Coordinates of C-alpha atoms and ligand atoms in Angstrom, one line a residue:
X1 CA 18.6 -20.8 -31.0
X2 CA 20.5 -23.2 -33.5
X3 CA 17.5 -25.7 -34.5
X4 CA 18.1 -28.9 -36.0
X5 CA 16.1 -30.8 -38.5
X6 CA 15.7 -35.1 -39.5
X7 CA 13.9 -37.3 -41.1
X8 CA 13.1 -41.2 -40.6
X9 CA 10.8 -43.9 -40.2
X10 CA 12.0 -44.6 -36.0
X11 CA 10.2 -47.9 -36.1
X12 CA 11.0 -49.9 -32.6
X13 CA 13.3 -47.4 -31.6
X14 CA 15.8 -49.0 -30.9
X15 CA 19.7 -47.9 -29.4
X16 CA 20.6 -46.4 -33.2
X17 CA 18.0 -43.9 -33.4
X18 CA 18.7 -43.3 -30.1
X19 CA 21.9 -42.0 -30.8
X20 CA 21.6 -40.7 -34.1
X21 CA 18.9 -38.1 -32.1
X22 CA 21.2 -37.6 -29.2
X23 CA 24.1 -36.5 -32.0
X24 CA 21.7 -34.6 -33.8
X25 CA 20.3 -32.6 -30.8
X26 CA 23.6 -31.8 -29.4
X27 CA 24.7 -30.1 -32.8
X28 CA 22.2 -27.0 -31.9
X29 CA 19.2 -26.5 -29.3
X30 CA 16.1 -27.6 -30.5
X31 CA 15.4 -30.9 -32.7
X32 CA 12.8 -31.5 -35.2
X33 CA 11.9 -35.0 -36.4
X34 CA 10.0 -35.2 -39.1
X35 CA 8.5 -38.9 -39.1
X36 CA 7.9 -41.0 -42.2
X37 CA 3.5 -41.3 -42.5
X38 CA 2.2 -44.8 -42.8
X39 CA 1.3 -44.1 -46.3
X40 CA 4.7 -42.9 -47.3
X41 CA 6.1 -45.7 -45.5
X42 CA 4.6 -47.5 -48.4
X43 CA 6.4 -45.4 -50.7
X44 CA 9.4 -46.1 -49.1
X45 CA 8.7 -50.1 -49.2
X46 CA 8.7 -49.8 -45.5
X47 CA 5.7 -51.5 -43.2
X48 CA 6.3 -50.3 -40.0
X49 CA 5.3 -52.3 -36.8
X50 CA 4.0 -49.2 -35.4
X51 CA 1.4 -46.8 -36.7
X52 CA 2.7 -43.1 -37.1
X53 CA 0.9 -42.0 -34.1
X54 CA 2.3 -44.9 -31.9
X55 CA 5.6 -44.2 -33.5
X56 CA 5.4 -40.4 -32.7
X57 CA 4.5 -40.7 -29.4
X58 CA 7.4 -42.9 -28.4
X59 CA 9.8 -40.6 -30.4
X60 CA 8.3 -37.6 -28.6
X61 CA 9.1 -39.5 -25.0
X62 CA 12.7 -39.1 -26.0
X63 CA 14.6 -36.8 -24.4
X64 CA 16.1 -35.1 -27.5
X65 CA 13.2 -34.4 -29.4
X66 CA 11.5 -31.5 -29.2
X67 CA 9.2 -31.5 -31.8
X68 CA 7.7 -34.6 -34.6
X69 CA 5.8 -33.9 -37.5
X70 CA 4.8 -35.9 -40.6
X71 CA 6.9 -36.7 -43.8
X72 CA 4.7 -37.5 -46.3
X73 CA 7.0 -37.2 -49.8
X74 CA 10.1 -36.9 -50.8
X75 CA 10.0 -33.4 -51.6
X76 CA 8.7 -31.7 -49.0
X77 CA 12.6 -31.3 -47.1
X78 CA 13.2 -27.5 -48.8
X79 CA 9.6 -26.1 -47.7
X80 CA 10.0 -27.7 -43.9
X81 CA 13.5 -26.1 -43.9
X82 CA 12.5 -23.0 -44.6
X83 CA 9.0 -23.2 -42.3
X84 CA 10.9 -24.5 -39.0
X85 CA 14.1 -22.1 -39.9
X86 CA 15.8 -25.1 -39.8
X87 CA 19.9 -24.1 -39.8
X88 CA 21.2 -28.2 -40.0
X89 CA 19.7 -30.8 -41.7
X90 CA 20.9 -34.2 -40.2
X91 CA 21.0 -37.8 -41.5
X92 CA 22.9 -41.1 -41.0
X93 CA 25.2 -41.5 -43.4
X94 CA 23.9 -44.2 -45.3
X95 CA 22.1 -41.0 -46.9
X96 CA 25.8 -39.6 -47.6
X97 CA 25.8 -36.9 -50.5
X98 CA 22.1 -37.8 -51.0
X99 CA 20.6 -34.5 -49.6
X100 CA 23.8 -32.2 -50.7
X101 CA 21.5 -30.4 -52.7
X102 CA 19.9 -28.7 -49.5
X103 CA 22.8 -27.3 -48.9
X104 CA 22.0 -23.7 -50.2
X105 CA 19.1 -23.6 -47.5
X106 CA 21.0 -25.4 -44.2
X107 CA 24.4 -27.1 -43.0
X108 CA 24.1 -30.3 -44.5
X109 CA 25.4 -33.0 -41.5
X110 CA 25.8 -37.0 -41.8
X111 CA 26.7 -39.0 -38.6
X112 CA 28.0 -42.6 -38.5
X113 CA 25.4 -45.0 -38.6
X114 CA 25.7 -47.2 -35.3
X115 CA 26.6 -50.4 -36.7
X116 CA 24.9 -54.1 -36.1
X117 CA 21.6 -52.8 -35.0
X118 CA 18.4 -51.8 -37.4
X119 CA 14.5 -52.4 -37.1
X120 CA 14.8 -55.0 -39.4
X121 CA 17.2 -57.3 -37.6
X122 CA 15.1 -56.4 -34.3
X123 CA 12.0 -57.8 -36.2
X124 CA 13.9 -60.8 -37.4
X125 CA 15.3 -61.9 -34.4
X126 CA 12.5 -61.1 -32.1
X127 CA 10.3 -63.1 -34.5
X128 CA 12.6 -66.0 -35.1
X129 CA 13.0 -66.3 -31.3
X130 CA 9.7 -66.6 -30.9
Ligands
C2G201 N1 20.2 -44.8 -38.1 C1 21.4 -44.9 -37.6 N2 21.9 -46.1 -37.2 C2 21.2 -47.2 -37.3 C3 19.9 -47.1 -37.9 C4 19.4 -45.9 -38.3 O1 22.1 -43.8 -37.4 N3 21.7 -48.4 -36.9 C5 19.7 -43.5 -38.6 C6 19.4 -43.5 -40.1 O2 20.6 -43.2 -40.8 C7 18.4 -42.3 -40.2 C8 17.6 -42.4 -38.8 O3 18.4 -43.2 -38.0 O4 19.1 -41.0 -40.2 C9 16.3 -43.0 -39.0 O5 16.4 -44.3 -39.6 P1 15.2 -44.9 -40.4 O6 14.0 -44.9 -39.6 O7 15.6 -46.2 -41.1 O8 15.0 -43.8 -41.6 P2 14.9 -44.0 -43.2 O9 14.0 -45.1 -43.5 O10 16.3 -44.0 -43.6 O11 14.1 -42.6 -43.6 O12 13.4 -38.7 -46.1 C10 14.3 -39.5 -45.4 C11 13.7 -40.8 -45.0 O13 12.5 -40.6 -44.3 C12 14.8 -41.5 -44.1

């Protein structure tokens, strides 16, 4: 049972996540997300549309998810890899080389981003067209 671990915000989901999660899941059997808290979101200068639990319950809808749990720092990647057995930490590789150090605990993977989509662009547009 090869499980698979990654971390991110998943705002409006939108077609990007989508397949960064579909990539991610079909690299073992089980998928982990582990989903950026409100308050962290702050850390990360992010204000997310959704609340965590809103944005959790949409990501665990999806199809390749099997299981969501909260990020609430930076440093907790090491101690969820070892409690989930995690055996491949995945990212988009906008985070290339940024979470090599991991890679004594896990395969370390990054996938293409898909390009011309993010949250923020879905925010701007759907607000501009307003
Ligand atoms: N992503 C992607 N293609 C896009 C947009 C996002 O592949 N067009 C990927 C990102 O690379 C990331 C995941 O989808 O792997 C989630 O993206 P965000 O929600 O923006 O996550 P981020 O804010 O980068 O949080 O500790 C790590 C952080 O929590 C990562």
């Amino acid at each position: 049972m090869k499980r698979v671990i990654t971390y991110g915000t998943f705002d409006i989901l939108h077609y990007g996540h989508v397949n960064l999660l579909r990539r991610a899941k079909a690299l073992g059997d089980y998928l982990i997300v582990v989903l950026s808290s409100d308050e962290f979101n702050k850390i990360k200068n992010k204000t997310s549309y959704y609340t965590y639990e809103q944005r959790k319950m949409i990501l665990e809808a999806c199809r390749y998810v099997d299981l969501v749990i909260p990020e609430y720092n930076w440093e907790q990647k090491r101690e969820d890899i070892q409690k989930y057995q995690a055996d491949i930490f995945v990212m988009g590789d906008d985070w290339k080389g940024k979470f090599d150090f991991l890679s004594d605990l896990c395969e370390v993977i990054y996938l293409p981003r898909t390009p011309d989509i993010s949250t923020s662009k879905v925010k701007e547009e759907v607000i501009c067209k307003k």
